[in-house]
CSV table of C-alpha atoms in Angstrom, one decimal:
chain,number,residue,atom,x,y,z
A,11,MET,CA,14.7,14.9,5.3
A,12,ASN,CA,10.9,13.5,4.0
A,13,TYR,CA,10.6,10.2,4.0
A,14,ALA,CA,7.8,7.7,2.6
A,15,LEU,CA,7.0,4.0,3.8
A,16,VAL,CA,5.8,1.7,1.8
A,17,THR,CA,4.4,-1.4,3.2
A,18,GLY,CA,4.3,-4.9,1.5
A,19,GLY,CA,7.5,-2.9,0.1
A,20,SER,CA,10.0,-5.9,-0.6
A,21,ARG,CA,8.0,-7.6,-4.6
A,22,GLY,CA,6.0,-6.5,-7.2
A,23,ILE,CA,4.3,-3.2,-6.9
A,24,GLY,CA,5.6,-2.8,-3.6
A,25,ALA,CA,9.0,-2.4,-5.2
A,26,ALA,CA,8.5,-0.6,-7.6
A,27,ILE,CA,6.2,2.0,-5.2
A,28,CYS,CA,9.7,2.8,-3.7
A,29,ARG,CA,11.9,3.0,-6.8
A,30,ARG,CA,9.7,5.3,-8.2
A,31,LEU,CA,9.1,7.3,-4.3
A,32,ALA,CA,12.9,7.8,-4.4
A,33,LEU,CA,13.7,9.0,-7.9
A,34,SER,CA,10.9,12.0,-6.6
A,35,GLY,CA,13.1,13.3,-3.9
A,36,PHE,CA,12.1,10.7,-1.1
A,37,GLY,CA,13.5,8.5,0.9
A,38,ILE,CA,12.3,5.3,1.3
A,39,ILE,CA,11.6,3.7,4.1
A,40,ILE,CA,11.0,-0.9,3.0
A,41,ASN,CA,8.6,-2.5,5.3
A,42,TYR,CA,9.0,-6.9,5.0
A,43,ARG,CA,7.4,-8.9,7.1
A,44,ALA,CA,9.6,-12.5,6.4
A,45,ASN,CA,11.8,-11.8,3.0
A,46,ARG,CA,14.6,-10.2,4.0
A,47,GLU,CA,16.7,-10.3,1.1
A,48,ALA,CA,14.5,-9.1,-1.0
A,49,ALA,CA,13.8,-6.4,0.2
A,50,GLN,CA,17.9,-6.1,0.7
A,51,ALA,CA,17.6,-5.7,-3.2
A,52,VAL,CA,15.0,-3.5,-3.7
A,53,ALA,CA,17.6,-0.9,-1.4
A,54,ASP,CA,20.1,-2.0,-3.2
A,55,SER,CA,18.9,-0.7,-5.9
A,56,ILE,CA,17.9,2.3,-4.7
A,57,ILE,CA,20.9,3.3,-3.1
A,58,ALA,CA,23.2,2.7,-6.4
A,59,ASN,CA,21.3,5.1,-8.3
A,60,GLY,CA,21.9,7.9,-5.3
A,61,SER,CA,18.7,7.5,-3.6
A,62,ALA,CA,18.4,6.8,0.5
A,63,ALA,CA,16.9,3.7,2.1
A,64,GLU,CA,16.7,1.0,5.0
A,65,LEU,CA,14.6,-1.9,5.9
A,66,LEU,CA,12.3,-2.2,8.6
A,67,PRO,CA,10.7,-4.9,8.9
A,68,PHE,CA,6.8,-5.6,11.6
A,69,ASP,CA,4.0,-7.9,10.8
A,70,VAL,CA,1.2,-4.7,9.8
A,71,ALA,CA,-1.8,-6.6,11.5
A,72,SER,CA,0.1,-6.8,15.2
A,73,GLU,CA,0.1,-3.1,16.8
A,74,GLN,CA,2.5,-3.6,18.8
A,75,GLU,CA,4.9,-5.0,16.1
A,76,VAL,CA,3.9,-1.4,14.8
A,77,ASP,CA,3.3,0.6,17.6
A,78,ALA,CA,7.0,-0.9,18.5
A,79,ALA,CA,8.6,-0.1,14.8
A,80,PHE,CA,7.7,3.4,14.3
A,81,GLU,CA,9.0,4.4,18.2
A,82,SER,CA,12.6,2.9,17.3
A,83,TRP,CA,12.9,4.3,13.9
A,84,GLU,CA,12.1,8.1,15.3
A,85,LYS,CA,14.4,7.7,17.9
A,86,SER,CA,17.0,7.1,15.1
A,87,HIS,CA,15.9,10.0,13.2
A,88,PRO,CA,15.3,12.8,15.4
A,89,ASP,CA,15.9,15.2,12.3
A,90,ASP,CA,13.3,13.5,10.4
A,91,ASN,CA,9.8,13.0,8.9
A,92,ILE,CA,7.5,10.3,7.0
A,93,SER,CA,5.1,12.5,5.0
A,94,VAL,CA,4.4,9.4,2.8
A,95,LEU,CA,2.7,7.1,4.0
A,96,VAL,CA,1.0,3.5,0.9
A,97,ASN,CA,-0.8,0.8,2.8
A,98,ASN,CA,0.4,-2.1,-0.3
A,99,ALA,CA,0.6,-5.1,2.4
A,100,GLY,CA,-2.3,-7.7,1.9
A,101,ILE,CA,-2.2,-10.9,1.3
A,102,ARG,CA,-4.8,-13.6,-1.0
A,103,ASP,CA,-6.5,-16.4,0.2
A,104,ASP,CA,-9.4,-17.4,-2.3
A,105,SER,CA,-11.9,-20.4,-1.8
A,106,LEU,CA,-16.0,-19.6,-2.0
A,107,LEU,CA,-17.8,-18.5,0.6
A,108,ILE,CA,-19.3,-21.4,1.2
A,109,PHE,CA,-16.0,-23.7,1.8
A,110,MET,CA,-13.9,-20.5,3.0
A,111,GLN,CA,-12.7,-21.7,6.6
A,112,SER,CA,-12.5,-19.0,9.5
A,113,ASP,CA,-8.9,-18.2,9.4
A,114,GLN,CA,-9.0,-17.5,5.7
A,115,TRP,CA,-11.0,-15.0,6.1
A,116,HIS,CA,-9.4,-13.2,9.3
A,117,ASN,CA,-6.0,-13.3,8.5
A,118,VAL,CA,-6.7,-11.8,5.0
A,119,ILE,CA,-8.8,-9.6,6.9
A,120,ARG,CA,-6.2,-8.7,9.8
A,121,THR,CA,-3.4,-7.7,6.9
A,122,SER,CA,-5.6,-5.5,4.9
A,123,LEU,CA,-7.9,-3.8,6.3
A,124,ASP,CA,-6.0,-3.9,10.2
A,125,GLY,CA,-2.9,-3.5,8.8
A,126,MET,CA,-3.8,-0.4,7.0
A,127,PHE,CA,-4.9,0.6,10.4
A,128,PHE,CA,-2.7,0.2,13.0
A,129,VAL,CA,-0.1,1.8,10.5
A,130,THR,CA,-1.5,5.3,9.3
A,131,ARG,CA,-3.1,5.8,13.5
A,132,ARG,CA,0.4,5.7,13.7
A,133,ALA,CA,1.9,7.8,10.9
A,134,LEU,CA,-0.5,10.5,11.4
A,135,LYS,CA,0.7,11.6,13.8
A,136,GLY,CA,3.6,13.7,12.9
A,137,MET,CA,1.2,14.9,9.1
A,138,LEU,CA,-0.3,16.4,11.1
A,139,THR,CA,1.5,18.5,13.3
A,140,ARG,CA,3.7,19.0,10.6
A,141,ARG,CA,0.6,19.8,8.4
A,142,TRP,CA,1.0,18.2,5.3
A,143,GLY,CA,1.0,14.7,4.1
A,144,ARG,CA,-0.1,12.3,1.8
A,145,ILE,CA,-1.6,8.2,2.8
A,146,ILE,CA,-2.1,6.1,-0.5
A,147,ASN,CA,-4.0,2.9,0.4
A,148,ILE,CA,-3.6,0.7,-2.5
A,149,THR,CA,-7.2,-1.5,-2.6
A,150,SER,CA,-8.1,-3.8,-6.0
A,151,LEU,CA,-9.8,-3.8,-8.4
A,152,SER,CA,-12.2,-6.3,-6.3
A,153,GLY,CA,-13.1,-4.4,-3.7
A,154,LEU,CA,-14.9,-2.6,-6.7
A,155,LYS,CA,-16.1,-5.0,-8.4
A,156,GLY,CA,-16.5,-8.1,-6.5
A,157,LEU,CA,-14.1,-11.2,-7.9
A,158,PRO,CA,-15.6,-14.9,-7.4
A,159,GLY,CA,-12.9,-16.5,-4.7
A,160,GLN,CA,-12.8,-13.3,-2.9
A,161,ALA,CA,-15.0,-12.6,-0.4
A,162,ASN,CA,-12.8,-12.0,2.6
A,163,TYR,CA,-10.2,-10.3,-0.4
A,164,SER,CA,-12.8,-7.7,-1.8
A,165,ALA,CA,-14.5,-6.8,1.9
A,166,ALA,CA,-11.0,-5.8,2.9
A,167,LYS,CA,-10.2,-3.4,0.5
A,168,ALA,CA,-13.9,-2.3,0.1
A,169,ALA,CA,-13.8,-1.3,3.4
A,170,ILE,CA,-10.4,0.3,2.2
A,171,ILE,CA,-11.7,2.3,0.0
A,172,GLY,CA,-14.2,3.3,2.6
A,173,ALA,CA,-11.9,4.2,5.0
A,174,THR,CA,-10.0,6.6,2.1
A,175,LYS,CA,-13.0,8.6,2.0
A,176,ALA,CA,-14.0,9.0,6.3
A,177,LEU,CA,-10.5,9.3,6.9
A,178,ALA,CA,-9.6,12.1,4.1
A,179,THR,CA,-12.8,14.5,5.5
A,180,GLU,CA,-10.6,14.2,8.9
A,181,VAL,CA,-7.2,15.1,8.1
A,182,ALA,CA,-8.2,17.4,5.4
A,183,PRO,CA,-7.6,20.8,7.2
A,184,ARG,CA,-4.6,20.0,8.2
A,185,LYS,CA,-4.0,19.7,4.6
A,186,VAL,CA,-3.2,15.6,4.8
A,187,THR,CA,-4.5,14.0,1.7
A,188,VAL,CA,-5.5,10.7,1.2
A,189,ASN,CA,-6.3,8.9,-1.3
A,190,ALA,CA,-7.2,5.3,-2.5
A,191,VAL,CA,-5.2,3.4,-6.2
A,192,ALA,CA,-6.9,0.5,-7.5
A,193,PRO,CA,-4.9,-1.9,-9.5
A,194,GLY,CA,-7.0,-4.4,-12.1
A,195,PHE,CA,-4.4,-7.5,-13.2
A,196,ILE,CA,-0.6,-6.0,-12.8
A,197,LYS,CA,2.2,-8.6,-13.6
A,198,SER,CA,3.4,-9.6,-9.2
A,199,ASP,CA,3.9,-12.0,-6.8
A,200,MET,CA,0.4,-11.5,-6.2
A,201,THR,CA,-1.9,-12.5,-9.6
A,202,ALA,CA,1.3,-15.2,-10.1
A,203,ASP,CA,-0.7,-18.1,-9.7
A,204,LEU,CA,-3.6,-16.6,-12.3
A,205,ASP,CA,-4.3,-17.6,-15.6
A,206,GLU,CA,-3.4,-14.7,-18.1
A,207,ASP,CA,-3.5,-16.2,-21.2
A,208,SER,CA,-7.5,-16.1,-20.3
A,209,LEU,CA,-7.9,-13.5,-17.1
A,210,LYS,CA,-6.6,-11.1,-20.0
A,211,LYS,CA,-9.1,-11.2,-22.7
A,212,GLN,CA,-11.4,-9.2,-20.5
A,213,VAL,CA,-9.4,-6.2,-20.0
A,214,PRO,CA,-9.9,-4.4,-23.4
A,215,LEU,CA,-6.4,-3.2,-23.7
A,216,GLY,CA,-5.6,-6.8,-23.7
A,217,ARG,CA,-2.5,-7.0,-20.9
A,218,PHE,CA,-1.9,-7.9,-17.6
A,219,GLY,CA,-0.4,-4.4,-16.5
A,220,GLU,CA,3.1,-3.3,-15.3
A,221,PRO,CA,4.0,-2.5,-11.5
A,222,GLU,CA,5.5,0.0,-12.5
A,223,GLU,CA,2.5,2.2,-14.6
A,224,VAL,CA,0.9,1.9,-10.7
A,225,ALA,CA,4.7,3.1,-9.1
A,226,ASP,CA,3.6,6.8,-12.0
A,227,ILE,CA,0.2,6.9,-10.7
A,228,VAL,CA,1.2,6.8,-6.9
A,229,ALA,CA,4.0,8.8,-7.4
A,230,PHE,CA,2.2,12.1,-8.4
A,231,ILE,CA,-0.8,11.8,-5.8
A,232,ALA,CA,2.1,11.7,-3.6
A,233,SER,CA,3.6,15.7,-5.2
A,234,ASP,CA,2.0,18.5,-4.9
A,235,LYS,CA,0.2,18.5,-8.0
A,236,ALA,CA,-2.1,16.5,-6.8
A,237,ALA,CA,-2.9,18.9,-3.3
A,238,TYR,CA,-6.3,19.2,-4.6
A,239,ILE,CA,-7.1,15.8,-5.0
A,240,THR,CA,-8.8,13.7,-1.8
A,241,GLY,CA,-10.3,11.0,-1.1
A,242,GLU,CA,-10.8,9.7,-4.3
A,243,THR,CA,-10.3,6.0,-5.3
A,244,ILE,CA,-7.7,5.6,-9.0
A,245,SER,CA,-8.6,2.4,-10.7
A,246,ILE,CA,-5.6,1.7,-13.1
A,247,ASN,CA,-7.4,-1.5,-15.1
A,248,GLY,CA,-7.1,-1.2,-18.2
A,249,GLY,CA,-10.9,-0.6,-18.7
A,250,LEU,CA,-11.9,-3.8,-17.1
A,251,PHE,CA,-15.0,-2.8,-15.0
């Protein structure tokens, strides 16, 4: 079976992506770091609809945990493949840069950027051998526009966009595509602390997006219909640039 691994798949956008990719016929590997109950709920909903789903806990920011998780999964699935990787795990820790503490900077960079590197490097091995794969990096409007109080988050997400373009050129000869999706304001745990009523006035479409709208874009990129799209960053932001 071909599996899709979604990091940070227990909640919000990640959970919606898991459910949508299951409808596309992929077995789903739901990565999470701490919230097993939420991850299991996502898996249960997928299984109830007749698709395969399982949990794979590890901290994306830990190179050792990433490698150990992949080795364990591959040993228990000798006839299966991770054909799609969605790098969705990330955290926010907002502060004006003048007041930002070093751990606020490093923790955000480690989870969003280092995590993408550790997981992608490991997942690519099988994709390159089989000459097919999809890497989809969830970045952010913040990585394109830059938002006040998010120098750390914007830096991580902008770096992911650059890495997406570079990696796309490296692996294209092996029929592996690498793209990024840049959501704007999407209703999720990540934006629960934001003033939605105020911020949606900045959005030309006048509302926050739904996680399922991001998931639909991801499902398209993961499909054979998107085989000629690589190195791109696709915005889904209601017209807010």
